Tab-separated table of C-alpha atoms in Angstrom:
chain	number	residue	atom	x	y	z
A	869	UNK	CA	-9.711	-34.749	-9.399
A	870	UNK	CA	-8.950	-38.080	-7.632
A	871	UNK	CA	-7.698	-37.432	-3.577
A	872	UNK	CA	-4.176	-39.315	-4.115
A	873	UNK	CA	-3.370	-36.556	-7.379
A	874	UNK	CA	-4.395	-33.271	-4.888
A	875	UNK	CA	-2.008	-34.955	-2.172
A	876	UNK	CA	0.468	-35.325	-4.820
A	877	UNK	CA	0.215	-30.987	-5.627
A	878	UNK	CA	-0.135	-30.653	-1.892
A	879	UNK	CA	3.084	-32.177	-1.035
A	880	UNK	CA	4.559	-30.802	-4.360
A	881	UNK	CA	3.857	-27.128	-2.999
A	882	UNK	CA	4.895	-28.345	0.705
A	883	UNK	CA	8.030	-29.404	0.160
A	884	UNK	CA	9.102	-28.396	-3.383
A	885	UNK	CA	11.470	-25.216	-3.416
A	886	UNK	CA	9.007	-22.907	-5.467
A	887	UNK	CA	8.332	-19.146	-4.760
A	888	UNK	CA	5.089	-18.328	-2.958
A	889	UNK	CA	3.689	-16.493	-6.206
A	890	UNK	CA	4.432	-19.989	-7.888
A	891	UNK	CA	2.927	-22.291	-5.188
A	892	UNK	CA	-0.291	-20.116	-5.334
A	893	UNK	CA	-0.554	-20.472	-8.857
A	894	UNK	CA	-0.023	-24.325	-8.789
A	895	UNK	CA	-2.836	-24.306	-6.061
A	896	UNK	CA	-5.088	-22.202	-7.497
A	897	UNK	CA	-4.763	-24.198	-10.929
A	898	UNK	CA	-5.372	-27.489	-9.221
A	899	UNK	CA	-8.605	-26.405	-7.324
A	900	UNK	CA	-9.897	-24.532	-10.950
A	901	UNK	CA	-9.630	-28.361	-11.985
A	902	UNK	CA	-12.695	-29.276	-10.013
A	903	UNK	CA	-15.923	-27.560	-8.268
A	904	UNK	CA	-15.238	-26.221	-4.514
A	905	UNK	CA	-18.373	-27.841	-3.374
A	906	UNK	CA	-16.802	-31.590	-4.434
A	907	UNK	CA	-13.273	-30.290	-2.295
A	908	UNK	CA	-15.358	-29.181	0.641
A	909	UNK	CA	-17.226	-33.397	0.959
A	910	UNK	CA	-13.396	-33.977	2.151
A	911	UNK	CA	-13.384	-32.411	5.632
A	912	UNK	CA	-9.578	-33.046	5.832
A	913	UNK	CA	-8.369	-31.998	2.421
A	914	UNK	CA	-10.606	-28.788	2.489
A	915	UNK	CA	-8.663	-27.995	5.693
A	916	UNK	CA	-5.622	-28.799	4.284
A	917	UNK	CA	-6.237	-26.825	1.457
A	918	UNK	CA	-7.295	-23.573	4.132
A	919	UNK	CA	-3.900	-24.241	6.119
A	920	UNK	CA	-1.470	-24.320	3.048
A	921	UNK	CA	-3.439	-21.181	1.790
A	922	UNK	CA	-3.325	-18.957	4.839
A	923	UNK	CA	0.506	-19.679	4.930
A	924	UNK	CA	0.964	-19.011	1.444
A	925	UNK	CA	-0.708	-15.440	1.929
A	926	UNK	CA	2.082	-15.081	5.104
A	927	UNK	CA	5.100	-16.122	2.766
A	928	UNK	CA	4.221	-13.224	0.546
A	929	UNK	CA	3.195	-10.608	2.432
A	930	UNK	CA	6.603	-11.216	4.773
A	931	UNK	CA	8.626	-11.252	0.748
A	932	UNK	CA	7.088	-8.063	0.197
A	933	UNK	CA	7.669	-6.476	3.792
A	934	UNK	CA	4.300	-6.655	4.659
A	935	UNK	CA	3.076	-7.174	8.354
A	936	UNK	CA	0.312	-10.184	7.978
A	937	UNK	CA	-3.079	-8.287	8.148
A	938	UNK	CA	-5.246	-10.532	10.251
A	939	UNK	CA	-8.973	-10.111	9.658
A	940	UNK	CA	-8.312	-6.388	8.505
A	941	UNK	CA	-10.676	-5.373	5.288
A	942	UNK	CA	-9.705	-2.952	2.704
A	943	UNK	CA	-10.745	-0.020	3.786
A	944	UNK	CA	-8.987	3.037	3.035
A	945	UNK	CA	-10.995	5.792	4.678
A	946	UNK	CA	-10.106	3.970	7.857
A	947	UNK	CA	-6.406	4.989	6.909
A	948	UNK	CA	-7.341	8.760	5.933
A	949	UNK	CA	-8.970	9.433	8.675
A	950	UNK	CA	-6.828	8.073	11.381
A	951	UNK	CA	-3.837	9.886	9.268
A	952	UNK	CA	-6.673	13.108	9.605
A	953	UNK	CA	-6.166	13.036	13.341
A	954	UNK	CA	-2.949	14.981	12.644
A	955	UNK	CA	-4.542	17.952	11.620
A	956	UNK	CA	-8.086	17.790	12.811
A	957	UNK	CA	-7.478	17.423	16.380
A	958	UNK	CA	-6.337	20.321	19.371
A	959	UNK	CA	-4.396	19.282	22.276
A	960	UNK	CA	-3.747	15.461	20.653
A	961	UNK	CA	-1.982	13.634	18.208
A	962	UNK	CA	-1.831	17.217	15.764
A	963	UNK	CA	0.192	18.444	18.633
A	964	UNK	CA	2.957	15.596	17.128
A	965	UNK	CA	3.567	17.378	13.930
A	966	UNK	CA	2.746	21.045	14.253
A	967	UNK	CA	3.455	23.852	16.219
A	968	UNK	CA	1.216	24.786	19.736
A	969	UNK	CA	-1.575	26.719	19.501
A	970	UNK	CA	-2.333	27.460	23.173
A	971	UNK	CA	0.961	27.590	24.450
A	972	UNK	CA	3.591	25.192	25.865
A	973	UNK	CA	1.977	21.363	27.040
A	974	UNK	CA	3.620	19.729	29.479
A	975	UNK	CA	5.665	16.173	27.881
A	976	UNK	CA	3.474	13.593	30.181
A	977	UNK	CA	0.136	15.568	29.286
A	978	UNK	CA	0.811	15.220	25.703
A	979	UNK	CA	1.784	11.683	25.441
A	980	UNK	CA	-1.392	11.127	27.572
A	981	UNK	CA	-3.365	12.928	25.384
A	982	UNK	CA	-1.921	11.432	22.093
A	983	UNK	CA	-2.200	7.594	23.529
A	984	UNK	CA	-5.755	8.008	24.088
A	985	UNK	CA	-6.553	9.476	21.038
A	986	UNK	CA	-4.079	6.687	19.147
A	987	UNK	CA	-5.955	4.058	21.053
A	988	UNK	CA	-9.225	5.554	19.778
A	989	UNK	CA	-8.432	5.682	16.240
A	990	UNK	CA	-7.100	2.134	16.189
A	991	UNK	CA	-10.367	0.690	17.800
A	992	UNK	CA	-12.528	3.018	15.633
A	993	UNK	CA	-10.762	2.697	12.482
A	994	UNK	CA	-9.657	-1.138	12.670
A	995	UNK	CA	-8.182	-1.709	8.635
A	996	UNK	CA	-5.125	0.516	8.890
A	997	UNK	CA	-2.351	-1.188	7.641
A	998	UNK	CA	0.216	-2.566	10.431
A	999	UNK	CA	3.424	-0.839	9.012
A	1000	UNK	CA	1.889	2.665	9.012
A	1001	UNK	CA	0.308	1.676	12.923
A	1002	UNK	CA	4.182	0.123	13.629
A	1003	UNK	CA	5.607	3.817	12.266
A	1004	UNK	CA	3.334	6.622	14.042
A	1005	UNK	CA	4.252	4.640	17.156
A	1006	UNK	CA	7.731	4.604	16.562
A	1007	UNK	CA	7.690	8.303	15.828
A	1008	UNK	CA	5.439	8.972	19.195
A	1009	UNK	CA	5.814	6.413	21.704
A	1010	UNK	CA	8.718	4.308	21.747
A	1011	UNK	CA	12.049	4.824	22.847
A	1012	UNK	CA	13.950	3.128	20.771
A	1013	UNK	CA	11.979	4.480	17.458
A	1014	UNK	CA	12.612	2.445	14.439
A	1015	UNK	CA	11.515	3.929	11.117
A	1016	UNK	CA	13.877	5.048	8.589
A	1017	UNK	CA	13.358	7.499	5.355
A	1018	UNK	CA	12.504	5.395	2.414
A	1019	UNK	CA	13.231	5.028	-1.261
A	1020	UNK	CA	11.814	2.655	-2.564
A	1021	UNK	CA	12.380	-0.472	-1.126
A	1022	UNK	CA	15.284	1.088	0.735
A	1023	UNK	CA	15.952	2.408	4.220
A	1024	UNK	CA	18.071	5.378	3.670
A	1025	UNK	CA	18.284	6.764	7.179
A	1026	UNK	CA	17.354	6.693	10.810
A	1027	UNK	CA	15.089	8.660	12.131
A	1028	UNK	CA	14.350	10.459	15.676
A	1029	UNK	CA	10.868	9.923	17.876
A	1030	UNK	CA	9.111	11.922	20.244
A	1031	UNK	CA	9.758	9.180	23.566
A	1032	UNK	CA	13.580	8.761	22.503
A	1033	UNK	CA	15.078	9.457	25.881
A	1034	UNK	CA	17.169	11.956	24.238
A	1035	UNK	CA	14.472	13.929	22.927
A	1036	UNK	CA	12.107	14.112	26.039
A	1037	UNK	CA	15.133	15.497	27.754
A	1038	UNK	CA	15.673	18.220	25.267
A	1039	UNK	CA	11.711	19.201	25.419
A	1040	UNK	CA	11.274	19.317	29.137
A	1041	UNK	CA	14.301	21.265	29.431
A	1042	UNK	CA	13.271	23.787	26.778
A	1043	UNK	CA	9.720	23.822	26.480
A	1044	UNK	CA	9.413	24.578	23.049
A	1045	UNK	CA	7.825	22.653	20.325
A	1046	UNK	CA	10.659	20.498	18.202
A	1047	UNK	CA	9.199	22.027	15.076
A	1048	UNK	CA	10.414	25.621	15.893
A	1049	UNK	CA	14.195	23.872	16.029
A	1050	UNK	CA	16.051	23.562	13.702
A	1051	UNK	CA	17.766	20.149	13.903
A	1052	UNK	CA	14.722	18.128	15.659
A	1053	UNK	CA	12.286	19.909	12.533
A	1054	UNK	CA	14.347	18.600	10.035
A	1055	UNK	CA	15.717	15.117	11.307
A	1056	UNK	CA	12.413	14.294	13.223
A	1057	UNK	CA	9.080	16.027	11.845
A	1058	UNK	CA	9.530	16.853	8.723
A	1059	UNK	CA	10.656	13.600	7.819
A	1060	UNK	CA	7.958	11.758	9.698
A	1061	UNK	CA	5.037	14.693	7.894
A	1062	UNK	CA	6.400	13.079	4.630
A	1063	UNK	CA	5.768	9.678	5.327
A	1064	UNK	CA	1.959	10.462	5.960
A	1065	UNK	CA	1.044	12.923	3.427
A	1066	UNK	CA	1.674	13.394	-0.087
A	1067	UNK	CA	2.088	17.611	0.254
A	1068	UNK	CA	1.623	20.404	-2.470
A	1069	UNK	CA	3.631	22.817	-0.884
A	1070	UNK	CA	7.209	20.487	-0.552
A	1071	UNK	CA	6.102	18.752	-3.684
A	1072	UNK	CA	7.328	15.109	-2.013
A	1073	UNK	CA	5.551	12.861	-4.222
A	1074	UNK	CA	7.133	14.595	-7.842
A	1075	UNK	CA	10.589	13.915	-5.515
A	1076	UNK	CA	9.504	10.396	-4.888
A	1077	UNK	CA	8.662	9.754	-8.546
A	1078	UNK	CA	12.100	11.112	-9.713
A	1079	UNK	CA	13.642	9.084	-7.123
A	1080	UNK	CA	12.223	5.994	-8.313
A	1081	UNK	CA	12.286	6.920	-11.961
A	1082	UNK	CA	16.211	7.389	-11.610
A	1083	UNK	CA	16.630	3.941	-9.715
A	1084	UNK	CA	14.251	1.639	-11.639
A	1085	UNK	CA	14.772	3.342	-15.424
A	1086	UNK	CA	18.775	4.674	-14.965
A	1087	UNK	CA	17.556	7.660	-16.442
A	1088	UNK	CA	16.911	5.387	-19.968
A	1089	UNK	CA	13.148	6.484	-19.244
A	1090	UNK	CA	12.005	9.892	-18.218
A	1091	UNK	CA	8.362	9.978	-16.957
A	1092	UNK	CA	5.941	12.627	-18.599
A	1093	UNK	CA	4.967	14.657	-15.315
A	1094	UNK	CA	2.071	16.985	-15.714
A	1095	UNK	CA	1.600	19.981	-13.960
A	1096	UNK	CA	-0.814	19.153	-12.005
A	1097	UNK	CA	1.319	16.611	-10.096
A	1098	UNK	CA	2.100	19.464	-8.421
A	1099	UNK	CA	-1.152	20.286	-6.693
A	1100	UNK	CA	-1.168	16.602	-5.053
A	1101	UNK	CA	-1.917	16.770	-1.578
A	1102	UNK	CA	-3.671	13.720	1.039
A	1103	UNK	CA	-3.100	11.806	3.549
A	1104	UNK	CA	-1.622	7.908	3.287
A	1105	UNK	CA	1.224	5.622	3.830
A	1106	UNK	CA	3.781	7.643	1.283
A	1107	UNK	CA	6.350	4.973	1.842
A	1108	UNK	CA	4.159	2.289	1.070
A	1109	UNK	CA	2.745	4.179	-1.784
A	1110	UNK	CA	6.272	4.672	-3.061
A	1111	UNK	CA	7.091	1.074	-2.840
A	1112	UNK	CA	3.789	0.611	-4.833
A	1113	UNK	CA	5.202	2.911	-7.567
A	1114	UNK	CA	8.556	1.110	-7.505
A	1115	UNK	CA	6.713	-1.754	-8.647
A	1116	UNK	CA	4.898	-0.243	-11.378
A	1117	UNK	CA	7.812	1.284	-12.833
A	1118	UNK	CA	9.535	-2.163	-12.515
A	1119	UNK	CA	6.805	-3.781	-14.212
A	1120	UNK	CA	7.180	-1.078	-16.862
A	1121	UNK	CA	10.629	-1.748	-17.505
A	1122	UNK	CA	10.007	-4.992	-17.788
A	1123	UNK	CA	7.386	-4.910	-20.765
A	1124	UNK	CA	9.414	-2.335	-22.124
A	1125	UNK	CA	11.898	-4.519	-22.990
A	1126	UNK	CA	9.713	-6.956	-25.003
A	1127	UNK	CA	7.058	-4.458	-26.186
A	1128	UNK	CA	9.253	-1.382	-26.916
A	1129	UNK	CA	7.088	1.219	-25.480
A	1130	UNK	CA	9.312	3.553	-23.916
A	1131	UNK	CA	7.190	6.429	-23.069
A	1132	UNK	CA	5.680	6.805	-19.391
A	1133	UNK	CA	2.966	9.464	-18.467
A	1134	UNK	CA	1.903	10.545	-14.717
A	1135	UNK	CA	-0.731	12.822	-14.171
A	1136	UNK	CA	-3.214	13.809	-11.012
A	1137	UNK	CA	-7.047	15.105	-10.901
A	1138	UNK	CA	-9.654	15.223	-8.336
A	1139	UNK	CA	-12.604	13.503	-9.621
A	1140	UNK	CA	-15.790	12.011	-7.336
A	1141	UNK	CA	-14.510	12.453	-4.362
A	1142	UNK	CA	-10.838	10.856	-4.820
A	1143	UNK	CA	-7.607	11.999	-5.423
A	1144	UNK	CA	-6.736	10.138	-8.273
A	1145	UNK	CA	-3.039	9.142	-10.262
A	1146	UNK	CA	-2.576	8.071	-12.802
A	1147	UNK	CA	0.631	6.153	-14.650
A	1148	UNK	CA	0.215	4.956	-18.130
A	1149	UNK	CA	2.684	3.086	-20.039
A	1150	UNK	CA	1.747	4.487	-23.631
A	1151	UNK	CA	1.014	2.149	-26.151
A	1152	UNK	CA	1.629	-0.993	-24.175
A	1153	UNK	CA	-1.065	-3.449	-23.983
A	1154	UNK	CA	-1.074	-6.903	-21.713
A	1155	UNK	CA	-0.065	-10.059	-22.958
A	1156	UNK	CA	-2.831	-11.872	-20.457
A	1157	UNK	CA	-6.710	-12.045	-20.671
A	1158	UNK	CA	-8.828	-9.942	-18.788
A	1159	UNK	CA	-10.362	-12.666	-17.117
A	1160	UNK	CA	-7.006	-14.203	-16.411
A	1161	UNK	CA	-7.061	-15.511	-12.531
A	1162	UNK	CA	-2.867	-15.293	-13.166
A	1163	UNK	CA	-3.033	-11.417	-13.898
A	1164	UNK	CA	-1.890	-10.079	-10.595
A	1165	UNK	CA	1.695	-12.097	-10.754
A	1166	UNK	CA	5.036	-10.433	-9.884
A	1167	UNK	CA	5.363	-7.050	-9.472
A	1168	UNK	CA	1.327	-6.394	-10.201
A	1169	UNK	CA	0.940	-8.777	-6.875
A	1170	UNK	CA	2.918	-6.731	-4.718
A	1171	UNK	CA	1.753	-3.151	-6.349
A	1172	UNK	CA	-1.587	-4.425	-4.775
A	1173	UNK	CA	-0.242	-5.481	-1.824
A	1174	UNK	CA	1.311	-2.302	-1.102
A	1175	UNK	CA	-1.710	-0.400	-1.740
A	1176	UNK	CA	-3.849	-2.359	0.537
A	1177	UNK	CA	-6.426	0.048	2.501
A	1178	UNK	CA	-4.306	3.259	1.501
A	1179	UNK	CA	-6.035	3.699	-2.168
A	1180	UNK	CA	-8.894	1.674	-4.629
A	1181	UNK	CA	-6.408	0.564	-7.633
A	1182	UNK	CA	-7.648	-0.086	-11.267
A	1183	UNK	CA	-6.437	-1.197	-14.333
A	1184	UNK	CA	-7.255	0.510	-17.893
A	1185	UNK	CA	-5.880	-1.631	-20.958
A	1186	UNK	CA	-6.692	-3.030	-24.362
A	1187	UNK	CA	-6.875	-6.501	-23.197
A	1188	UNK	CA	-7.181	-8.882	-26.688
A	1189	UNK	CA	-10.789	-8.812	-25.191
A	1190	UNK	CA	-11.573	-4.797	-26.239
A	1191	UNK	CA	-10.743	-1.672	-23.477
A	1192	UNK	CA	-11.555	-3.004	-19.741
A	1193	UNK	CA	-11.225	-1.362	-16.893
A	1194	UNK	CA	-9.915	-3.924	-14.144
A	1195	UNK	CA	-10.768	-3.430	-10.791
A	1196	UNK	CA	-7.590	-4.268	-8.277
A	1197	UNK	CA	-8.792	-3.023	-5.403
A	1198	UNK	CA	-12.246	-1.164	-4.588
A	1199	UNK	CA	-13.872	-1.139	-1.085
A	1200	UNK	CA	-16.860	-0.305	-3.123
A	1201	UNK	CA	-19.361	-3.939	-2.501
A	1202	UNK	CA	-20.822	-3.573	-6.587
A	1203	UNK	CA	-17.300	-3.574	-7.938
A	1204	UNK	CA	-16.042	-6.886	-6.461
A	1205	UNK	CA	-17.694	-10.586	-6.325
A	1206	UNK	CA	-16.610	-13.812	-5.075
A	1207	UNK	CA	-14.760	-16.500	-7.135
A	1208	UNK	CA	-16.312	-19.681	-7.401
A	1209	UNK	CA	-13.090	-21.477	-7.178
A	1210	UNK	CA	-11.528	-20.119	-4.620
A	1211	UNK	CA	-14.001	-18.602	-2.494
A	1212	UNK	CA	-12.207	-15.312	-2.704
A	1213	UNK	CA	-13.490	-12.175	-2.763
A	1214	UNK	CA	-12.005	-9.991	-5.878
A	1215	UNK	CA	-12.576	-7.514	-8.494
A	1216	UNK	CA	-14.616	-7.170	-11.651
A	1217	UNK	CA	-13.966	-5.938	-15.291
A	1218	UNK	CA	-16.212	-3.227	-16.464
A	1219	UNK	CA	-15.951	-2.498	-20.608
A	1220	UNK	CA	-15.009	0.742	-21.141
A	1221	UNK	CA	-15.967	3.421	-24.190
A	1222	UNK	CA	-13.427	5.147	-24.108
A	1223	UNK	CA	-9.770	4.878	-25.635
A	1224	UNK	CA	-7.058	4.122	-22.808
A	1225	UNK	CA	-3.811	5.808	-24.223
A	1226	UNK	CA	-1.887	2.653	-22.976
A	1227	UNK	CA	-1.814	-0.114	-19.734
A	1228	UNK	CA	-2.704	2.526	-17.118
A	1229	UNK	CA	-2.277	2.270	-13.207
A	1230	UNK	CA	-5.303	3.938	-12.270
A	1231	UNK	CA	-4.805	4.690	-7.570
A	1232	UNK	CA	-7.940	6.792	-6.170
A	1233	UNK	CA	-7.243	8.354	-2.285
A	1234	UNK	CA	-9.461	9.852	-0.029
């Protein structure tokens, strides 16, 4: 492709009004045109290339409430077992959520304590997502905390942290854990618990997928939930895995309406290691090609966005290519390669035997 027609796209996707799903696509199809190797001879245009694509990546993760992620990898043991540090650990961070073991701890002993063993897990777990980082220190160390109860992509309601001057008042003057009071258990741990763990025993995640059902569907659809939904229980970002599910059901909705297929299923095993669940859209089949470089557009973009380094994420479908299963996200090196084109790194298809029962969201936790 001749210089003067990739500063014409350039300044096109610059300057042209054009959301940043669109602009990516426009780039992407422009470099596809031509080998990376012949882009690369033009020192400035490669970097101009680099530039426009690192802020493209900014525009959408900011669109979909994302903090920017840096360097960070996908890596989502890194999240489970930072998230593990509430329930493995005596005298620290478990000391946030649950009730003493050994008696009273003095306020400035615990924060001490729980810093030190936040500052650990950060440095030894580096790929945790920002806006799970941003909420545990909301919840423990600032004193103006900022996290909210979410549904969705709402913010229902404000939420109380362990350094609100308020609080630390309350706990030095009665020495007793917040959890064995009434109001701070139920406006300021319990809530913060179900943020960070999907949990048998309060069965948050078959409330979240209710929630979301009702708000994306209007009741019109009524997932299929299996029973053993209700034995669902690890740690990861629940808000960001409900925002996740928002999208698939939106995405759902929105085939429904051309394909027909009304019927959603959402079931739960442990298989390998992972907690997997599933969501299949019965019957429905994708419109794209398995190999399309387009696939992950709209709501699909920001269901993997959302899930970045709290699950792996596949797709099962009957692509017009024969059953596939499409890797979204894997931190597992044989099931992702690097595109040619854009010198990405990204998931492979894998043909399948068996028969998918429709276009199934496939999310696998630690």
């Amino acid at each position: 492709m001749p210089k003067d027609k990739y500063d014409f796209i350039l300044n096109l996707i610059e300057n042209k009004k054009l959301s940043p799903s669109q602009k990516e696509r426009v780039l992407r199809l422009s470099i596809l045109e031509t080998k990376k190797d012949v882009i690369k001879k033009d020192t400035e245009l490669f970097k101009r290339i680099e530039e426009i694509e690192k802020k493209l990546i900014g525009e959408r993760n900011e669109g979909d409430g994302i903090s920017k992620q840096k360097s960070k990898k996908h890596k989502p043991k890194d999240t489970y077992e930072l998230l593990n540090y509430f329930s493995s650990t005596d005298g620290g961070m478990k000391n946030l959520t649950h009730s003493f073991n050994f008696g009273f701890i003095a306020y400035d002993d615990l924060m001490k304590k729980c810093k030190e063993e936040f500052e650990q897990g950060r440095k030894k777990y580096p790929n945790v997502p920002e806006a799970l980082l941003k909420r545990i220190e909301d919840f423990a160390f600032s004193e103006s905390p900022d996290w909210y109860i979410m549904r969705g992509d709402e913010k229902i309601e404000k939420k109380i942290g362990w350094s609100e001057p308020a609080f630390v008042k309350w706990y030095k003057e009665k020495q007793t854990h917040p959890a064995n009071d009434a109001y701070y258990n139920s406006e300021m741990i319990v809530p913060f618990k179900e943020t960070i763990q999907v949990r048998s025993d309060i069965g948050n995640l078959i409330n979240l997928i209710n929630e979301l059902s009702d708000k994306v569907f209007q009741k019109e659809t009524k997932p299929i939930i299996k029973e053993a939904i209700h034995t669902a229980q690890f740690y990861t970002d629940v808000d960001r895995l409900g925002l996740a599910i928002y999208h698939i059901f939106t995405a759902i909705k929105q085939a429904s309406s051309k394909n027909f297929c009304d019927e959603v299923e959402i079931d739960f095993e442990i298989q390998d290691g992972f907690k997997i669940i599933r969501i299949v859209h019965i019957d429905s089949t994708p419109t794209k090609s398995v190999n399309d470089f387009d696939f992950l557009g709209g709501d699909l973009g920001s269901v993997k966005n959302n899930l970045w380094s709290l699950c792996n994420y596949d797709i099962l479908a009957k692509f017009h290519e024969g059953e596939y299963r499409k890797v979204i996200l894997s931190d597992k090196p044989k099931e992702t390669e690097k595109n040619e084109a854009t010198g990405k790194w990204m998931g492979k298809n894998f043909k399948i035997e068996e028969k998918v029962k429709g276009f199934t969201h496939v999310l696998k936790f630690y």
